[in-house]
PDB file of C-alpha atoms in Angstrom:
ATOM      1  CA  MET A   1      79.994  22.231 -69.160  1.00 48.00           C
ATOM      2  CA  ALA A   2      80.320  21.892 -65.387  1.00 57.00           C
ATOM      3  CA  GLN A   3      80.414  18.439 -63.873  1.00 66.00           C
ATOM      4  CA  LYS A   4      77.242  17.618 -61.920  1.00 73.00           C
ATOM      5  CA  THR A   5      77.582  17.004 -58.215  1.00 71.00           C
ATOM      6  CA  SER A   6      76.361  13.773 -56.645  1.00 75.00           C
ATOM      7  CA  GLY A   7      73.572  15.787 -55.035  1.00 77.00           C
ATOM      8  CA  GLU A   8      72.432  17.183 -58.394  1.00 81.00           C
ATOM      9  CA  ILE A   9      72.432  13.716 -59.979  1.00 85.00           C
ATOM     10  CA  GLU A  10      70.484  12.310 -57.037  1.00 87.00           C
ATOM     11  CA  GLN A  11      67.933  15.161 -57.079  1.00 88.00           C
ATOM     12  CA  GLU A  12      67.376  14.808 -60.850  1.00 91.00           C
ATOM     13  CA  PHE A  13      66.790  11.091 -60.304  1.00 93.00           C
ATOM     14  CA  ILE A  14      64.260  11.752 -57.515  1.00 94.00           C
ATOM     15  CA  ASP A  15      62.482  14.474 -59.537  1.00 93.00           C
ATOM     16  CA  GLY A  16      62.152  12.200 -62.582  1.00 94.00           C
ATOM     17  CA  LEU A  17      61.275   8.994 -60.736  1.00 95.00           C
ATOM     18  CA  LYS A  18      57.489   9.175 -61.191  1.00 94.00           C
ATOM     19  CA  ALA A  19      57.753  10.003 -64.902  1.00 93.00           C
ATOM     20  CA  LEU A  20      60.292   7.209 -65.383  1.00 91.00           C
ATOM     21  CA  THR A  21      58.557   4.472 -63.381  1.00 94.00           C
ATOM     22  CA  GLY A  22      55.023   5.591 -62.509  1.00 94.00           C
ATOM     23  CA  LYS A  23      55.908   5.646 -58.790  1.00 95.00           C
ATOM     24  CA  ASP A  24      57.295   8.478 -56.699  1.00 95.00           C
ATOM     25  CA  LEU A  25      60.052   8.118 -54.103  1.00 96.00           C
ATOM     26  CA  ALA A  26      57.671   7.375 -51.213  1.00 95.00           C
ATOM     27  CA  ALA A  27      56.016   4.582 -53.208  1.00 96.00           C
ATOM     28  CA  TRP A  28      59.402   3.031 -54.021  1.00 97.00           C
ATOM     29  CA  MET A  29      60.440   3.193 -50.358  1.00 96.00           C
ATOM     30  CA  LYS A  30      57.242   1.289 -49.448  1.00 97.00           C
ATOM     31  CA  ALA A  31      57.838  -1.209 -52.274  1.00 96.00           C
ATOM     32  CA  ILE A  32      61.378  -1.926 -51.058  1.00 97.00           C
ATOM     33  CA  ASP A  33      60.081  -2.385 -47.493  1.00 96.00           C
ATOM     34  CA  ALA A  34      57.298  -4.687 -48.735  1.00 96.00           C
ATOM     35  CA  SER A  35      59.733  -6.779 -50.789  1.00 96.00           C
ATOM     36  CA  GLY A  36      61.167  -8.230 -47.588  1.00 94.00           C
ATOM     37  CA  ILE A  37      64.615  -8.323 -49.182  1.00 95.00           C
ATOM     38  CA  ALA A  38      67.282  -7.347 -46.655  1.00 91.00           C
ATOM     39  CA  LYS A  39      70.632  -7.408 -48.445  1.00 95.00           C
ATOM     40  CA  ARG A  40      71.637  -4.338 -50.435  1.00 93.00           C
ATOM     41  CA  ASN A  41      72.854  -6.226 -53.515  1.00 95.00           C
ATOM     42  CA  ASP A  42      69.734  -8.398 -53.523  1.00 96.00           C
ATOM     43  CA  VAL A  43      67.529  -5.278 -53.465  1.00 96.00           C
ATOM     44  CA  ILE A  44      69.541  -3.799 -56.359  1.00 96.00           C
ATOM     45  CA  LYS A  45      69.085  -7.044 -58.313  1.00 97.00           C
ATOM     46  CA  TRP A  46      65.342  -7.014 -57.574  1.00 97.00           C
ATOM     47  CA  LEU A  47      64.999  -3.375 -58.681  1.00 97.00           C
ATOM     48  CA  LYS A  48      66.854  -4.126 -61.915  1.00 96.00           C
ATOM     49  CA  GLU A  49      64.861  -7.270 -62.702  1.00 96.00           C
ATOM     50  CA  ASP A  50      61.392  -6.295 -61.472  1.00 93.00           C
ATOM     51  CA  GLY A  51      61.560  -2.503 -61.500  1.00 92.00           C
ATOM     52  CA  GLY A  52      63.358  -2.052 -64.814  1.00 93.00           C
ATOM     53  CA  PHE A  53      66.097   0.101 -63.294  1.00 94.00           C
ATOM     54  CA  GLY A  54      69.635   0.357 -64.566  1.00 93.00           C
ATOM     55  CA  HIS A  55      72.388  -0.378 -62.063  1.00 92.00           C
ATOM     56  CA  MET A  56      73.157   3.253 -61.183  1.00 89.00           C
ATOM     57  CA  ASN A  57      69.528   4.194 -60.548  1.00 93.00           C
ATOM     58  CA  ALA A  58      68.882   1.010 -58.552  1.00 94.00           C
ATOM     59  CA  SER A  59      71.946   1.814 -56.429  1.00 92.00           C
ATOM     60  CA  LEU A  60      70.756   5.397 -55.893  1.00 92.00           C
ATOM     61  CA  LEU A  61      67.343   4.165 -54.777  1.00 95.00           C
ATOM     62  CA  VAL A  62      68.817   1.590 -52.382  1.00 94.00           C
ATOM     63  CA  GLY A  63      71.120   4.247 -50.929  1.00 90.00           C
ATOM     64  CA  ILE A  64      68.174   6.568 -50.302  1.00 91.00           C
ATOM     65  CA  HIS A  65      66.245   3.683 -48.711  1.00 94.00           C
ATOM     66  CA  ALA A  66      69.187   2.891 -46.414  1.00 89.00           C
ATOM     67  CA  ASN A  67      69.257   6.587 -45.448  1.00 85.00           C
ATOM     68  CA  GLY A  68      65.692   6.458 -44.122  1.00 88.00           C
ATOM     69  CA  GLY A  69      64.123   7.583 -47.400  1.00 91.00           C
ATOM     70  CA  LYS A  70      66.058  10.860 -47.416  1.00 86.00           C
ATOM     71  CA  PRO A  71      68.546  11.921 -50.098  1.00 86.00           C
ATOM     72  CA  VAL A  72      72.070  10.719 -49.341  1.00 81.00           C
ATOM     73  CA  TYR A  73      73.794  13.619 -51.052  1.00 75.00           C
ATOM     74  CA  GLY A  74      71.353  16.315 -49.905  1.00 69.00           C
ATOM     75  CA  SER A  75      73.766  19.204 -49.665  1.00 67.00           C
ATOM     76  CA  THR A  76      77.471  19.601 -50.257  1.00 73.00           C
ATOM     77  CA  ASP A  77      77.747  21.473 -46.940  1.00 74.00           C
ATOM     78  CA  THR A  78      76.381  18.436 -45.115  1.00 80.00           C
ATOM     79  CA  LEU A  79      78.746  16.124 -47.001  1.00 82.00           C
ATOM     80  CA  LEU A  80      81.720  18.261 -46.002  1.00 89.00           C
ATOM     81  CA  ASP A  81      80.565  18.657 -42.394  1.00 89.00           C
ATOM     82  CA  ASN A  82      80.200  14.877 -42.112  1.00 88.00           C
ATOM     83  CA  GLN A  83      83.827  14.438 -43.196  1.00 93.00           C
ATOM     84  CA  PHE A  84      84.975  16.805 -40.444  1.00 95.00           C
ATOM     85  CA  ALA A  85      82.880  15.050 -37.769  1.00 93.00           C
ATOM     86  CA  LYS A  86      85.929  13.117 -36.517  1.00 93.00           C
ATOM     87  CA  ALA A  87      88.551  15.570 -37.767  1.00 96.00           C
ATOM     88  CA  ALA A  88      87.385  19.052 -36.737  1.00 96.00           C
ATOM     89  CA  ASP A  89      90.967  20.177 -36.061  1.00 97.00           C
ATOM     90  CA  MET A  90      91.786  19.692 -39.754  1.00 98.00           C
ATOM     91  CA  ARG A  91      89.260  22.240 -41.051  1.00 97.00           C
ATOM     92  CA  PRO A  92      91.626  25.266 -40.858  1.00 97.00           C
ATOM     93  CA  LEU A  93      94.339  23.363 -42.756  1.00 98.00           C
ATOM     94  CA  TYR A  94      91.727  22.205 -45.283  1.00 98.00           C
ATOM     95  CA  GLU A  95      90.654  25.836 -45.831  1.00 97.00           C
ATOM     96  CA  VAL A  96      94.306  26.846 -46.372  1.00 97.00           C
ATOM     97  CA  PHE A  97      94.742  24.068 -48.945  1.00 98.00           C
ATOM     98  CA  ILE A  98      91.511  24.982 -50.777  1.00 96.00           C
ATOM     99  CA  ALA A  99      92.667  28.626 -50.984  1.00 96.00           C
ATOM    100  CA  PHE A 100      96.088  27.423 -52.217  1.00 97.00           C
ATOM    101  CA  ALA A 101      94.435  25.294 -54.924  1.00 96.00           C
ATOM    102  CA  ALA A 102      92.084  28.131 -55.962  1.00 95.00           C
ATOM    103  CA  LYS A 103      95.001  30.562 -56.262  1.00 96.00           C
ATOM    104  CA  HIS A 104      96.929  28.272 -58.611  1.00 96.00           C
ATOM    105  CA  PHE A 105      93.917  26.747 -60.434  1.00 94.00           C
ATOM    106  CA  PRO A 106      91.252  29.485 -60.531  1.00 92.00           C
ATOM    107  CA  GLY A 107      89.067  27.557 -63.004  1.00 89.00           C
ATOM    108  CA  SER A 108      88.783  24.523 -60.749  1.00 91.00           C
ATOM    109  CA  THR A 109      85.730  23.482 -58.759  1.00 90.00           C
ATOM    110  CA  VAL A 110      85.715  21.914 -55.292  1.00 91.00           C
ATOM    111  CA  ILE A 111      83.053  19.202 -54.963  1.00 88.00           C
ATOM    112  CA  PRO A 112      82.506  17.489 -51.598  1.00 89.00           C
ATOM    113  CA  LYS A 113      81.543  13.845 -52.073  1.00 87.00           C
ATOM    114  CA  LYS A 114      80.413  11.298 -49.498  1.00 84.00           C
ATOM    115  CA  THR A 115      83.917  10.074 -48.505  1.00 91.00           C
ATOM    116  CA  TYR A 116      86.278  12.643 -50.018  1.00 95.00           C
ATOM    117  CA  VAL A 117      86.530  16.071 -51.624  1.00 96.00           C
ATOM    118  CA  SER A 118      87.139  16.285 -55.367  1.00 94.00           C
ATOM    119  CA  ILE A 119      88.904  19.123 -57.185  1.00 95.00           C
ATOM    120  CA  VAL A 120      87.929  19.176 -60.844  1.00 93.00           C
ATOM    121  CA  ASP A 121      88.712  21.171 -63.949  1.00 91.00           C
ATOM    122  CA  ASN A 122      87.350  19.233 -66.891  1.00 84.00           C
ATOM    123  CA  ARG A 123      87.867  16.094 -64.767  1.00 90.00           C
ATOM    124  CA  GLU A 124      89.151  15.272 -61.301  1.00 93.00           C
ATOM    125  CA  PHE A 125      92.827  16.141 -60.886  1.00 96.00           C
ATOM    126  CA  ALA A 126      93.053  16.174 -57.088  1.00 97.00           C
ATOM    127  CA  ALA A 127      91.204  14.511 -54.233  1.00 98.00           C
ATOM    128  CA  ILE A 128      91.285  15.066 -50.487  1.00 98.00           C
ATOM    129  CA  ASN A 129      90.698  12.563 -47.689  1.00 98.00           C
ATOM    130  CA  ILE A 130      90.201  14.277 -44.355  1.00 98.00           C
ATOM    131  CA  LYS A 131      91.774  12.321 -41.489  1.00 97.00           C
ATOM    132  CA  PRO A 132      91.949  13.273 -37.780  1.00 97.00           C
ATOM    133  CA  LYS A 133      95.642  14.258 -37.933  1.00 97.00           C
ATOM    134  CA  GLU A 134      96.294  14.831 -41.649  1.00 98.00           C
ATOM    135  CA  LEU A 135      94.892  15.620 -45.059  1.00 98.00           C
ATOM    136  CA  ARG A 136      95.713  13.113 -47.771  1.00 98.00           C
ATOM    137  CA  ILE A 137      95.895  14.977 -51.062  1.00 98.00           C
ATOM    138  CA  GLY A 138      95.672  12.647 -54.060  1.00 98.00           C
ATOM    139  CA  PHE A 139      96.817  13.346 -57.612  1.00 98.00           C
ATOM    140  CA  ASP A 140      96.572  11.766 -61.065  1.00 97.00           C
ATOM    141  CA  LEU A 141     100.272  11.254 -61.830  1.00 97.00           C
ATOM    142  CA  GLY A 142     100.217   8.025 -63.832  1.00 95.00           C
ATOM    143  CA  ASP A 143     103.522   6.139 -63.741  1.00 95.00           C
ATOM    144  CA  ARG A 144     105.535   8.864 -62.031  1.00 96.00           C
ATOM    145  CA  PRO A 145     107.936   7.303 -59.492  1.00 96.00           C
ATOM    146  CA  PHE A 146     107.163   7.783 -55.803  1.00 97.00           C
ATOM    147  CA  ASP A 147     109.571   9.754 -53.595  1.00 96.00           C
ATOM    148  CA  GLU A 148     109.903  10.995 -50.005  1.00 94.00           C
ATOM    149  CA  LYS A 149     107.126  13.575 -50.492  1.00 95.00           C
ATOM    150  CA  ILE A 150     104.808  11.986 -53.050  1.00 97.00           C
ATOM    151  CA  GLU A 151     103.803   8.427 -52.184  1.00 97.00           C
ATOM    152  CA  LYS A 152     101.402   5.754 -53.416  1.00 97.00           C
ATOM    153  CA  ALA A 153      97.821   6.914 -52.913  1.00 97.00           C
ATOM    154  CA  LYS A 154      95.912   5.538 -49.922  1.00 96.00           C
ATOM    155  CA  LEU A 155      92.642   7.397 -50.363  1.00 96.00           C
ATOM    156  CA  THR A 156      89.046   6.312 -49.915  1.00 93.00           C
ATOM    157  CA  GLY A 157      86.625   7.241 -52.668  1.00 91.00           C
ATOM    158  CA  PRO A 158      88.290   8.678 -55.762  1.00 92.00           C
ATOM    159  CA  MET A 159      88.861   6.901 -59.052  1.00 89.00           C
ATOM    160  CA  PRO A 160      91.916   4.614 -59.363  1.00 91.00           C
ATOM    161  CA  ARG A 161      93.649   7.135 -61.629  1.00 92.00           C
ATOM    162  CA  ILE A 162      94.311   9.147 -58.431  1.00 96.00           C
ATOM    163  CA  SER A 163      97.555   7.213 -58.078  1.00 97.00           C
ATOM    164  CA  HIS A 164      99.765   9.349 -55.837  1.00 98.00           C
ATOM    165  CA  MET A 165      99.298  11.314 -52.643  1.00 98.00           C
ATOM    166  CA  PHE A 166     100.893  13.940 -50.474  1.00 97.00           C
ATOM    167  CA  VAL A 167     100.276  13.919 -46.709  1.00 98.00           C
ATOM    168  CA  LEU A 168      99.577  17.455 -45.502  1.00 98.00           C
ATOM    169  CA  THR A 169      99.963  18.182 -41.786  1.00 98.00           C
ATOM    170  CA  ASN A 170     101.178  21.794 -41.878  1.00 97.00           C
ATOM    171  CA  ALA A 171     100.516  24.744 -44.201  1.00 97.00           C
ATOM    172  CA  LYS A 172     104.286  25.312 -44.537  1.00 97.00           C
ATOM    173  CA  GLN A 173     104.417  22.168 -46.696  1.00 98.00           C
ATOM    174  CA  LEU A 174     102.522  23.990 -49.462  1.00 97.00           C
ATOM    175  CA  ASP A 175     105.423  25.119 -51.621  1.00 96.00           C
ATOM    176  CA  LYS A 176     106.413  25.292 -55.297  1.00 96.00           C
ATOM    177  CA  SER A 177     107.010  21.522 -55.442  1.00 96.00           C
ATOM    178  CA  ILE A 178     103.343  20.918 -54.575  1.00 97.00           C
ATOM    179  CA  VAL A 179     102.240  23.471 -57.177  1.00 97.00           C
ATOM    180  CA  ASP A 180     104.375  21.600 -59.734  1.00 97.00           C
ATOM    181  CA  VAL A 181     102.810  18.247 -58.784  1.00 97.00           C
ATOM    182  CA  MET A 182      99.328  19.743 -59.016  1.00 97.00           C
ATOM    183  CA  LYS A 183     100.164  21.230 -62.428  1.00 97.00           C
ATOM    184  CA  GLU A 184     101.362  17.825 -63.624  1.00 97.00           C
ATOM    185  CA  SER A 185      98.150  16.175 -62.430  1.00 97.00           C
ATOM    186  CA  HIS A 186      96.036  18.993 -63.886  1.00 96.00           C
ATOM    187  CA  GLY A 187      97.859  18.656 -67.218  1.00 94.00           C
ATOM    188  CA  ARG A 188      96.965  14.958 -67.426  1.00 92.00           C
ATOM    189  CA  CYS A 189      93.273  15.937 -67.308  1.00 84.00           C
ATOM    190  CA  HIS A 190      93.451  18.210 -70.350  1.00 79.00           C
TER     191      HIS A 190
END
């Protein structure tokens, strides 16, 4: 079973909102405005206590409200484009890395998220932060020691199990050693 994207989860939530609560998205946006509560966490608390929402759904609703009532995760293309807004020069290198990953892990899926790009096969085994001068490629390598190529992860977004990273600045860095690291990370997910 394929992992749902953030956009799919958000859209299912929006589509089921009226059946779940009796109010559609527009009505909830008005209710949040009318509550007069300004702080995000206070709105989440209010939605949980007065609206009967669980934490995840309350957080989704607050995120949509903060985004002007529009879905936050609308399309994966938009999510990816937003990540390249300050790093347009990195897109060609990103495309090379995605092709490299697809060649060695043909069953994997690339899922753009809000702050990073996830590569999954059963579960996330690699993550990419797009920076103006580099791509930070994160891996799930557990207690593996760090070395001159694979360092402690400094990524925004992915789960803490993405423990190590490789800084990619040039396509020539994509060699057998990186394939081996990706295989090790992939193996930990299966």
